[in-house]
mmCIF file of C-alpha atoms and ligand atoms in Angstrom:
data_model
loop_
_atom_site.group_PDB
_atom_site.id
_atom_site.type_symbol
_atom_site.label_atom_id
_atom_site.label_comp_id
_atom_site.label_asym_id
_atom_site.label_seq_id
_atom_site.Cartn_x
_atom_site.Cartn_y
_atom_site.Cartn_z
ATOM 1 C CA UNK J 1 96.439 93.979 82.242
ATOM 2 C CA UNK J 2 97.814 94.195 85.937
ATOM 3 C CA UNK J 3 98.163 92.454 89.011
ATOM 4 C CA UNK J 4 95.464 93.030 91.082
ATOM 5 C CA UNK J 5 95.277 89.769 93.272
ATOM 6 C CA UNK J 6 98.063 86.573 94.735
ATOM 7 C CA UNK J 7 96.169 84.611 91.909
ATOM 8 C CA UNK J 8 97.363 86.505 89.493
ATOM 9 C CA UNK J 9 101.154 86.039 90.186
ATOM 10 C CA UNK J 10 100.880 82.536 89.344
ATOM 11 C CA UNK J 11 100.179 83.761 85.236
ATOM 12 C CA UNK J 12 102.281 84.285 83.152
ATOM 13 C CA UNK J 13 100.635 86.705 80.803
ATOM 14 C CA UNK J 14 99.864 89.069 83.748
ATOM 15 C CA UNK J 15 102.933 88.135 85.806
ATOM 16 C CA UNK J 16 105.520 86.680 83.028
ATOM 17 C CA UNK J 17 108.803 87.948 85.659
ATOM 18 C CA UNK J 18 108.734 86.989 88.801
ATOM 19 C CA UNK J 19 111.680 87.825 92.003
ATOM 20 C CA UNK J 20 111.017 85.048 94.599
ATOM 21 C CA UNK J 21 112.973 85.986 97.738
ATOM 22 C CA UNK J 22 114.262 83.778 100.342
ATOM 23 C CA UNK J 23 114.691 84.143 103.974
ATOM 24 C CA UNK J 24 117.521 83.286 105.782
ATOM 25 C CA UNK J 25 115.202 81.457 108.626
ATOM 26 C CA UNK J 26 113.401 79.503 105.877
ATOM 27 C CA UNK J 27 117.057 78.473 104.340
ATOM 28 C CA UNK J 28 118.134 76.986 107.522
ATOM 29 C CA UNK J 29 116.537 75.433 110.626
ATOM 30 C CA UNK J 30 118.715 73.868 114.052
ATOM 31 C CA UNK J 31 120.201 70.824 112.155
ATOM 32 C CA UNK J 32 121.208 72.665 109.380
ATOM 33 C CA UNK J 33 120.279 74.238 105.634
ATOM 34 C CA UNK J 34 116.107 72.635 105.637
ATOM 35 C CA UNK J 35 116.992 70.380 102.162
ATOM 36 C CA UNK J 36 113.509 69.091 101.934
ATOM 37 C CA UNK J 37 111.620 72.087 102.469
ATOM 38 C CA UNK J 38 114.000 73.833 99.684
ATOM 39 C CA UNK J 39 113.100 70.427 97.603
ATOM 40 C CA UNK J 40 109.428 71.834 97.461
ATOM 41 C CA UNK J 41 110.158 75.130 96.846
ATOM 42 C CA UNK J 42 112.023 74.310 93.792
ATOM 43 C CA UNK J 43 109.240 72.219 92.274
ATOM 44 C CA UNK J 44 107.370 75.320 92.861
ATOM 45 C CA UNK J 45 109.683 77.662 90.650
ATOM 46 C CA UNK J 46 110.047 74.788 88.360
ATOM 47 C CA UNK J 47 106.372 74.508 87.747
ATOM 48 C CA UNK J 48 106.914 78.531 87.663
ATOM 49 C CA UNK J 49 108.806 77.819 85.020
ATOM 50 C CA UNK J 50 106.608 75.265 83.010
ATOM 51 C CA UNK J 51 104.100 77.932 83.094
ATOM 52 C CA UNK J 52 105.931 80.288 81.232
ATOM 53 C CA UNK J 53 106.853 82.600 83.754
ATOM 54 C CA UNK J 54 110.683 83.873 84.210
ATOM 55 C CA UNK J 55 111.801 83.492 87.764
ATOM 56 C CA UNK J 56 114.864 85.039 89.439
ATOM 57 C CA UNK J 57 115.651 83.717 92.349
ATOM 58 C CA UNK J 58 117.139 86.337 95.642
ATOM 59 C CA UNK J 59 118.939 83.808 98.390
ATOM 60 C CA UNK J 60 119.934 85.082 101.740
ATOM 61 C CA UNK J 61 121.094 82.363 103.709
ATOM 62 C CA UNK J 62 124.861 82.653 103.626
ATOM 63 C CA UNK J 63 125.831 84.604 106.750
ATOM 64 C CA UNK J 64 123.932 82.005 108.590
ATOM 65 C CA UNK J 65 125.120 79.135 107.472
ATOM 66 C CA UNK J 66 128.808 80.056 107.147
ATOM 67 C CA UNK J 67 128.004 81.011 110.852
ATOM 68 C CA UNK J 68 127.500 77.445 111.337
ATOM 69 C CA UNK J 69 130.336 75.745 109.178
ATOM 70 C CA UNK J 70 132.789 77.849 111.700
ATOM 71 C CA UNK J 71 131.304 77.981 114.744
ATOM 72 C CA UNK J 72 130.879 81.853 114.975
ATOM 73 C CA UNK J 73 128.282 83.498 117.838
ATOM 74 C CA UNK J 74 125.533 85.047 117.040
ATOM 75 C CA UNK J 75 124.395 84.026 113.822
ATOM 76 C CA UNK J 76 127.958 85.300 112.709
ATOM 77 C CA UNK J 77 126.480 88.602 112.432
ATOM 78 C CA UNK J 78 128.111 89.736 115.782
ATOM 79 C CA UNK J 79 130.850 92.111 113.950
ATOM 80 C CA UNK J 80 130.919 93.235 110.136
ATOM 81 C CA UNK J 81 134.618 91.073 110.271
ATOM 82 C CA UNK J 82 132.197 88.060 111.385
ATOM 83 C CA UNK J 83 129.481 88.328 108.810
ATOM 84 C CA UNK J 84 131.688 88.789 106.417
ATOM 85 C CA UNK J 85 133.714 85.930 107.069
ATOM 86 C CA UNK J 86 130.950 84.051 107.037
ATOM 87 C CA UNK J 87 128.840 85.181 103.830
ATOM 88 C CA UNK J 88 132.132 83.844 101.962
ATOM 89 C CA UNK J 89 132.207 80.334 103.443
ATOM 90 C CA UNK J 90 128.298 80.078 102.970
ATOM 91 C CA UNK J 91 127.770 81.003 99.856
ATOM 92 C CA UNK J 92 129.650 78.456 98.600
ATOM 93 C CA UNK J 93 127.183 75.830 100.262
ATOM 94 C CA UNK J 94 123.827 77.889 99.370
ATOM 95 C CA UNK J 95 125.285 78.578 96.137
ATOM 96 C CA UNK J 96 125.812 74.770 95.521
ATOM 97 C CA UNK J 97 122.416 73.411 97.228
ATOM 98 C CA UNK J 98 120.608 75.806 95.394
ATOM 99 C CA UNK J 99 122.568 73.561 91.998
ATOM 100 C CA UNK J 100 121.778 71.049 92.664
ATOM 101 C CA UNK J 101 118.153 70.709 93.618
ATOM 102 C CA UNK J 102 117.289 73.071 90.158
ATOM 103 C CA UNK J 103 119.391 70.502 88.138
ATOM 104 C CA UNK J 104 117.007 67.900 89.522
ATOM 105 C CA UNK J 105 114.175 69.480 88.260
ATOM 106 C CA UNK J 106 116.270 69.834 85.085
ATOM 107 C CA UNK J 107 116.934 73.535 85.638
ATOM 108 C CA UNK J 108 120.196 75.722 85.136
ATOM 109 C CA UNK J 109 121.389 77.135 88.488
ATOM 110 C CA UNK J 110 123.642 80.880 87.950
ATOM 111 C CA UNK J 111 125.321 83.015 90.541
ATOM 112 C CA UNK J 112 124.801 86.478 90.863
ATOM 113 C CA UNK J 113 126.649 88.200 93.572
ATOM 114 C CA UNK J 114 125.909 91.938 93.630
ATOM 115 C CA UNK J 115 126.960 95.188 95.446
ATOM 116 C CA UNK J 116 125.360 98.095 96.254
ATOM 117 C CA UNK J 117 127.053 99.569 94.242
ATOM 118 C CA UNK J 118 126.201 97.861 91.518
ATOM 119 C CA UNK J 119 122.702 98.529 91.303
ATOM 120 C CA UNK J 120 123.526 102.686 92.528
ATOM 121 C CA UNK J 121 125.791 103.365 89.730
ATOM 122 C CA UNK J 122 123.987 104.288 86.169
ATOM 123 C CA UNK J 123 126.534 102.225 83.964
ATOM 124 C CA UNK J 124 126.291 98.782 86.608
ATOM 125 C CA UNK J 125 123.572 98.506 86.989
ATOM 126 C CA UNK J 126 122.822 98.307 83.163
ATOM 127 C CA UNK J 127 125.238 95.820 83.252
ATOM 128 C CA UNK J 128 123.112 93.774 85.471
ATOM 129 C CA UNK J 129 119.661 94.456 83.421
ATOM 130 C CA UNK J 130 121.838 92.685 80.669
ATOM 131 C CA UNK J 131 122.977 89.970 82.399
ATOM 132 C CA UNK J 132 119.860 89.242 83.882
ATOM 133 C CA UNK J 133 118.412 89.153 80.620
ATOM 134 C CA UNK J 134 120.350 87.255 78.968
ATOM 135 C CA UNK J 135 120.614 84.763 81.566
ATOM 136 C CA UNK J 136 117.183 84.179 82.165
ATOM 137 C CA UNK J 137 116.404 84.570 77.666
ATOM 138 C CA UNK J 138 119.403 81.101 77.677
ATOM 139 C CA UNK J 139 116.763 79.670 80.378
ATOM 140 C CA UNK J 140 118.651 79.652 83.271
ATOM 141 C CA UNK J 141 117.223 80.521 86.964
ATOM 142 C CA UNK J 142 119.626 83.022 88.720
ATOM 143 C CA UNK J 143 120.329 82.828 92.101
ATOM 144 C CA UNK J 144 120.887 85.724 93.745
ATOM 145 C CA UNK J 145 122.724 87.068 96.715
ATOM 146 C CA UNK J 146 124.371 90.458 98.432
ATOM 147 C CA UNK J 147 128.236 90.271 98.199
ATOM 148 C CA UNK J 148 128.782 89.934 102.151
ATOM 149 C CA UNK J 149 132.578 89.147 101.866
ATOM 150 C CA UNK J 150 133.657 92.188 100.017
ATOM 151 C CA UNK J 151 130.091 95.193 101.159
ATOM 152 C CA UNK J 152 131.651 97.265 104.017
ATOM 153 C CA UNK J 153 128.593 98.594 106.640
ATOM 154 C CA UNK J 154 128.305 101.950 104.736
ATOM 155 C CA UNK J 155 127.849 100.378 101.179
ATOM 156 C CA UNK J 156 125.353 97.249 102.034
ATOM 157 C CA UNK J 157 122.059 97.036 101.180
ATOM 158 C CA UNK J 158 122.295 95.010 104.871
ATOM 159 C CA UNK J 159 118.657 92.893 103.547
ATOM 160 C CA UNK J 160 117.879 90.961 100.928
ATOM 161 C CA UNK J 161 114.085 92.546 100.059
ATOM 162 C CA UNK J 162 115.185 95.947 99.541
ATOM 163 C CA UNK J 163 117.944 93.941 96.914
ATOM 164 C CA UNK J 164 115.072 91.816 95.878
ATOM 165 C CA UNK J 165 112.978 94.639 94.896
ATOM 166 C CA UNK J 166 116.222 96.025 92.860
ATOM 167 C CA UNK J 167 117.291 93.447 91.188
ATOM 168 C CA UNK J 168 113.053 93.077 90.037
ATOM 169 C CA UNK J 169 113.425 96.807 88.541
ATOM 170 C CA UNK J 170 116.849 95.761 86.820
ATOM 171 C CA UNK J 171 115.268 92.683 85.499
ATOM 172 C CA UNK J 172 111.388 94.599 84.727
ATOM 173 C CA UNK J 173 109.996 92.004 86.601
ATOM 174 C CA UNK J 174 106.256 92.415 86.920
ATOM 175 C CA UNK J 175 106.125 91.201 90.533
ATOM 176 C CA UNK J 176 108.449 90.266 93.357
ATOM 177 C CA UNK J 177 107.463 87.480 96.185
ATOM 178 C CA UNK J 178 108.950 87.717 99.484
ATOM 179 C CA UNK J 179 108.782 84.412 101.130
ATOM 180 C CA UNK J 180 108.566 85.303 105.022
ATOM 181 C CA UNK J 181 107.839 83.645 108.272
ATOM 182 C CA UNK J 182 104.650 85.271 109.385
ATOM 183 C CA UNK J 183 101.140 85.460 106.810
ATOM 184 C CA UNK J 184 101.845 88.487 105.568
ATOM 185 C CA UNK J 185 101.863 92.348 107.073
ATOM 186 C CA UNK J 186 99.336 92.557 110.209
ATOM 187 C CA UNK J 187 97.095 95.909 111.127
ATOM 188 C CA UNK J 188 99.225 95.806 114.519
ATOM 189 C CA UNK J 189 101.836 93.644 116.335
ATOM 190 C CA UNK J 190 101.171 89.603 115.020
ATOM 191 C CA UNK J 191 101.187 89.299 119.083
ATOM 192 C CA UNK J 192 98.143 91.222 119.321
ATOM 193 C CA UNK J 193 95.311 88.443 119.535
ATOM 194 C CA UNK J 194 93.278 91.947 117.595
ATOM 195 C CA UNK J 195 95.718 91.822 115.080
ATOM 196 C CA UNK J 196 94.177 90.846 110.995
ATOM 197 C CA UNK J 197 96.200 90.378 107.905
ATOM 198 C CA UNK J 198 96.402 93.351 105.369
ATOM 199 C CA UNK J 199 95.611 90.968 102.305
ATOM 200 C CA UNK J 200 95.999 94.251 99.685
ATOM 201 C CA UNK J 201 97.635 97.453 100.029
ATOM 202 C CA UNK J 202 97.624 100.559 97.520
ATOM 203 C CA UNK J 203 100.013 102.935 98.397
ATOM 204 C CA UNK J 204 102.274 103.072 101.009
ATOM 205 C CA UNK J 205 100.941 105.248 103.824
ATOM 206 C CA UNK J 206 102.083 106.348 106.581
ATOM 207 C CA UNK J 207 99.049 104.021 108.109
ATOM 208 C CA UNK J 208 100.737 101.790 106.681
ATOM 209 C CA UNK J 209 104.379 102.168 107.532
ATOM 210 C CA UNK J 210 103.267 102.108 111.518
ATOM 211 C CA UNK J 211 101.516 98.240 111.136
ATOM 212 C CA UNK J 212 105.188 97.209 110.715
ATOM 213 C CA UNK J 213 107.224 96.687 113.590
ATOM 214 C CA UNK J 214 110.786 96.290 114.086
ATOM 215 C CA UNK J 215 113.471 94.066 112.886
ATOM 216 C CA UNK J 216 113.983 90.036 112.121
ATOM 217 C CA UNK J 217 111.925 87.969 114.668
ATOM 218 C CA UNK J 218 114.221 84.811 114.063
ATOM 219 C CA UNK J 219 117.120 86.089 114.273
ATOM 220 C CA UNK J 220 118.787 84.912 111.884
ATOM 221 C CA UNK J 221 118.187 87.851 108.479
ATOM 222 C CA UNK J 222 118.149 90.724 109.006
ATOM 223 C CA UNK J 223 115.057 91.993 107.026
ATOM 224 C CA UNK J 224 111.975 93.019 108.974
ATOM 225 C CA UNK J 225 108.450 94.341 108.208
ATOM 226 C CA UNK J 226 110.430 97.372 107.895
ATOM 227 C CA UNK J 227 112.922 96.669 105.032
ATOM 228 C CA UNK J 228 109.509 94.742 103.309
ATOM 229 C CA UNK J 229 107.462 98.402 103.120
ATOM 230 C CA UNK J 230 110.983 100.084 101.674
ATOM 231 C CA UNK J 231 111.088 96.859 98.915
ATOM 232 C CA UNK J 232 107.740 97.661 98.466
ATOM 233 C CA UNK J 233 107.844 101.250 97.669
ATOM 234 C CA UNK J 234 111.153 100.566 95.750
ATOM 235 C CA UNK J 235 108.930 97.760 93.339
ATOM 236 C CA UNK J 236 106.359 100.357 93.946
ATOM 237 C CA UNK J 237 108.269 102.995 91.580
ATOM 238 C CA UNK J 238 108.706 100.651 88.648
ATOM 239 C CA UNK J 239 105.062 99.326 88.620
ATOM 240 C CA UNK J 240 106.607 96.121 89.974
ATOM 241 C CA UNK J 241 103.970 94.599 92.542
ATOM 242 C CA UNK J 242 105.497 92.411 95.789
ATOM 243 C CA UNK J 243 103.508 89.676 98.114
ATOM 244 C CA UNK J 244 104.452 89.417 101.218
ATOM 245 C CA UNK J 245 104.030 85.315 102.176
ATOM 246 C CA UNK J 246 104.167 83.090 104.705
ATOM 247 C CA UNK J 247 106.828 80.470 102.828
ATOM 248 C CA UNK J 248 107.218 78.150 106.657
ATOM 249 C CA UNK J 249 104.535 75.809 104.775
ATOM 250 C CA UNK J 250 104.625 73.050 102.583
ATOM 251 C CA UNK J 251 104.620 73.744 98.735
ATOM 252 C CA UNK J 252 104.162 77.593 99.577
ATOM 253 C CA UNK J 253 103.826 79.403 96.744
ATOM 254 C CA UNK J 254 100.699 77.924 95.642
ATOM 255 C CA UNK J 255 99.206 77.952 98.981
ATOM 256 C CA UNK J 256 99.173 81.528 99.269
ATOM 257 C CA UNK J 257 98.298 82.492 95.685
ATOM 258 C CA UNK J 258 95.947 79.583 95.376
ATOM 259 C CA UNK J 259 94.296 80.208 98.472
ATOM 260 C CA UNK J 260 94.754 84.070 98.691
ATOM 261 C CA UNK J 261 96.549 83.849 102.213
ATOM 262 C CA UNK J 262 99.278 86.773 102.358
ATOM 263 C CA UNK J 263 99.659 90.381 101.359
ATOM 264 C CA UNK J 264 100.084 91.952 98.727
ATOM 265 C CA UNK J 265 100.921 95.679 97.591
ATOM 266 C CA UNK J 266 99.613 96.704 94.170
ATOM 267 C CA UNK J 267 101.706 99.246 92.388
ATOM 268 C CA UNK J 268 100.443 102.385 91.881
ATOM 269 C CA UNK J 269 102.488 103.560 88.909
ATOM 270 C CA UNK J 270 104.381 102.846 86.811
ATOM 271 C CA UNK J 271 107.231 105.681 86.224
ATOM 272 C CA UNK J 272 109.671 105.195 83.661
ATOM 273 C CA UNK J 273 112.906 102.531 83.965
ATOM 274 C CA UNK J 274 115.140 104.887 84.288
ATOM 275 C CA UNK J 275 113.262 107.192 86.935
ATOM 276 C CA UNK J 276 112.387 104.125 88.482
ATOM 277 C CA UNK J 277 116.120 103.686 89.080
ATOM 278 C CA UNK J 278 116.770 107.172 90.479
ATOM 279 C CA UNK J 279 113.515 106.285 92.674
ATOM 280 C CA UNK J 280 114.941 103.606 94.051
ATOM 281 C CA UNK J 281 118.687 104.586 95.193
ATOM 282 C CA UNK J 282 119.311 103.618 98.419
ATOM 283 C CA UNK J 283 122.403 105.971 98.290
ATOM 284 C CA UNK J 284 122.136 109.389 98.326
ATOM 285 C CA UNK J 285 125.192 112.362 98.164
ATOM 286 C CA UNK J 286 123.364 114.950 99.827
ATOM 287 C CA UNK J 287 120.025 116.664 100.058
ATOM 288 C CA UNK J 288 117.959 120.489 99.017
ATOM 289 C CA UNK J 289 115.143 121.205 101.523
ATOM 290 C CA UNK J 290 112.146 123.192 99.516
ATOM 291 C CA UNK J 291 110.050 125.839 100.802
ATOM 292 C CA UNK J 292 106.447 124.769 100.590
ATOM 293 C CA UNK J 293 106.035 126.536 96.889
ATOM 294 C CA UNK J 294 108.448 124.258 95.310
ATOM 295 C CA UNK J 295 107.297 121.327 97.027
ATOM 296 C CA UNK J 296 104.205 122.675 95.381
ATOM 297 C CA UNK J 297 105.544 123.295 91.327
ATOM 298 C CA UNK J 298 107.855 120.162 91.864
ATOM 299 C CA UNK J 299 104.468 117.605 92.379
ATOM 300 C CA UNK J 300 102.975 119.893 89.631
ATOM 301 C CA UNK J 301 105.690 118.062 87.386
ATOM 302 C CA UNK J 302 108.132 121.665 87.772
ATOM 303 C CA UNK J 303 112.210 121.640 87.754
ATOM 304 C CA UNK J 304 113.351 122.745 90.606
ATOM 305 C CA UNK J 305 114.267 125.867 90.878
ATOM 306 C CA UNK J 306 116.904 127.794 93.137
ATOM 307 C CA UNK J 307 114.461 129.997 94.660
ATOM 308 C CA UNK J 308 112.923 127.800 96.443
ATOM 309 C CA UNK J 309 115.572 125.834 98.148
ATOM 310 C CA UNK J 310 116.050 126.561 101.588
ATOM 311 C CA UNK J 311 119.306 124.639 103.204
ATOM 312 C CA UNK J 312 121.906 122.769 101.264
ATOM 313 C CA UNK J 313 123.174 119.807 103.263
ATOM 314 C CA UNK J 314 126.016 117.292 101.888
ATOM 315 C CA UNK J 315 128.949 117.529 99.754
ATOM 316 C CA UNK J 316 128.636 116.604 95.728
ATOM 317 C CA UNK J 317 129.302 117.468 92.363
ATOM 318 C CA UNK J 318 127.122 118.263 89.207
ATOM 319 C CA UNK J 319 125.267 114.825 88.061
ATOM 320 C CA UNK J 320 125.622 113.287 91.481
ATOM 321 C CA UNK J 321 121.995 111.988 92.805
ATOM 322 C CA UNK J 322 120.532 114.033 96.039
ATOM 323 C CA UNK J 323 117.137 113.894 97.993
ATOM 324 C CA UNK J 324 115.045 116.483 97.790
ATOM 325 C CA UNK J 325 113.109 117.227 101.324
ATOM 326 C CA UNK J 326 110.297 119.102 102.377
ATOM 327 C CA UNK J 327 110.723 121.349 105.962
ATOM 328 C CA UNK J 328 109.328 118.478 107.920
ATOM 329 C CA UNK J 329 112.308 115.941 106.151
ATOM 330 C CA UNK J 330 110.174 114.028 104.337
ATOM 331 C CA UNK J 331 111.807 112.992 101.201
ATOM 332 C CA UNK J 332 109.533 114.354 98.169
ATOM 333 C CA UNK J 333 112.230 112.836 94.952
ATOM 334 C CA UNK J 334 115.580 112.235 94.411
ATOM 335 C CA UNK J 335 116.872 114.174 91.480
ATOM 336 C CA UNK J 336 120.569 114.484 89.807
ATOM 337 C CA UNK J 337 121.774 117.974 90.340
ATOM 338 C CA UNK J 338 123.154 120.440 87.992
ATOM 339 C CA UNK J 339 125.554 122.032 90.201
ATOM 340 C CA UNK J 340 128.266 121.319 92.723
ATOM 341 C CA UNK J 341 127.466 121.835 96.678
ATOM 342 C CA UNK J 342 129.311 124.693 96.734
ATOM 343 C CA UNK J 343 127.154 126.360 93.350
ATOM 344 C CA UNK J 344 123.466 125.114 94.985
ATOM 345 C CA UNK J 345 124.962 126.686 98.141
ATOM 346 C CA UNK J 346 125.133 130.165 96.852
ATOM 347 C CA UNK J 347 122.222 129.904 93.903
ATOM 348 C CA UNK J 348 120.011 128.909 96.576
ATOM 349 C CA UNK J 349 117.088 131.972 97.752
ATOM 350 C CA UNK J 350 118.058 133.860 94.916
ATOM 351 C CA UNK J 351 115.589 134.366 91.712
ATOM 352 C CA UNK J 352 116.969 133.054 88.273
ATOM 353 C CA UNK J 353 118.263 136.838 86.838
ATOM 354 C CA UNK J 354 120.789 136.903 89.694
ATOM 355 C CA UNK J 355 122.149 133.943 88.771
ATOM 356 C CA UNK J 356 124.696 135.097 86.104
ATOM 357 C CA UNK J 357 126.052 137.651 87.952
ATOM 358 C CA UNK J 358 126.559 134.937 91.111
ATOM 359 C CA UNK J 359 128.078 132.231 88.957
ATOM 360 C CA UNK J 360 130.132 134.445 86.288
ATOM 361 C CA UNK J 361 129.003 132.446 83.387
ATOM 362 C CA UNK J 362 125.758 131.533 82.103
ATOM 363 C CA UNK J 363 123.727 129.496 84.580
ATOM 364 C CA UNK J 364 121.273 125.931 83.517
ATOM 365 C CA UNK J 365 117.881 126.189 83.661
ATOM 366 C CA UNK J 366 117.132 125.126 86.693
ATOM 367 C CA UNK J 367 119.148 122.793 89.922
ATOM 368 C CA UNK J 368 117.398 119.946 88.733
ATOM 369 C CA UNK J 369 115.619 119.630 85.735
ATOM 370 C CA UNK J 370 112.408 117.976 85.540
ATOM 371 C CA UNK J 371 113.769 115.617 83.621
ATOM 372 C CA UNK J 372 116.204 114.367 85.786
ATOM 373 C CA UNK J 373 113.918 114.501 88.979
ATOM 374 C CA UNK J 374 112.159 110.755 90.340
ATOM 375 C CA UNK J 375 108.712 112.244 92.496
ATOM 376 C CA UNK J 376 108.363 109.841 95.731
HETATM 377 N N1 LIG Z 1 122.637 88.449 102.514
HETATM 378 C C1 LIG Z 1 122.530 87.600 103.735
HETATM 379 C C2 LIG Z 1 122.865 86.357 103.772
HETATM 380 O O1 LIG Z 1 122.953 86.181 102.424
HETATM 381 C C3 LIG Z 1 121.107 87.733 104.388
HETATM 382 C C4 LIG Z 1 120.709 88.960 104.525
HETATM 383 C C5 LIG Z 1 119.468 89.332 104.819
HETATM 384 O O2 LIG Z 1 118.941 88.799 105.806
HETATM 385 O O3 LIG Z 1 118.405 89.894 103.799
HETATM 386 O O4 LIG Z 1 122.847 85.437 104.887
#
């Protein structure tokens, strides 16, 4: 029994573990934090817990809060240094606020600050999984944010939408609820009077991507619809549902779930946990472009052989994660390579029978074995 409607997100039997992401624009108003609104949301989280659901919060707001305290321009997003300083100041206040309001509902808050690398590296990812699992078992509510003060530009998530989806993968959650400042995904620019809310999405096709317009409208967060669709793709890989709902209203979760107002991305598949982690990786060491024959073979479940590789980009080592792309640059899969980039380049386009002579040692059966390939 899977999640097929927004109301399912309130059912502990169908949705035993929920990740709720709260954006900066919801938490912070013109006069500082929106305490009353947040207290209402926390009451809803407590209600979810009372229904028997595990709840993980992914909370933005550190940068915006810190920038206000330090008097930094552009909401602290003028430069990376500003954002890092702002986050360091704001995170204390943010965590304190969550701890205080959750405690008022009799709940214990647990702070987890993660970087992109914490979830890209398999060992650290499993560590995060174990910590989240233990906290939930012990009855706490993990409150997660990106560790913005140490993450440099290259190694940042940059938005909490994708962070929430990765956390959901790590915690094996059933669904992610993204609280936004819009009702959900519209079929065109929401400013257009003809725009309609899309209630259910099954598969994030190019047509769905075309509906998303640009970055954050509030200017406080960094998300926008594009990063929400990326989050939906990451969740989908792991068989996790994702919903975008309007968080600006009172009791936003009940409003959206009871009234069926929002967009639900119904997952189409359930890749094994390890392949979901691989497919959801955001940083890759290189890319292999393959011909049409190889693309077809991959879709049929085969390993990637050298004969079908057209180009090798990037510098990588055996065991690194790379993208596998078709000729027009579409990413078909993520995989862990069996050879360094130099050897891949040497073997590219060559039949298996030639490999031993080229390498000078017994070759491996494939460039990427099918067990190490996550099709996207
Ligand atoms: N991690 C950032 C913060 O706490 C927010 C990222 C986002 O806007 O999604 O301020």
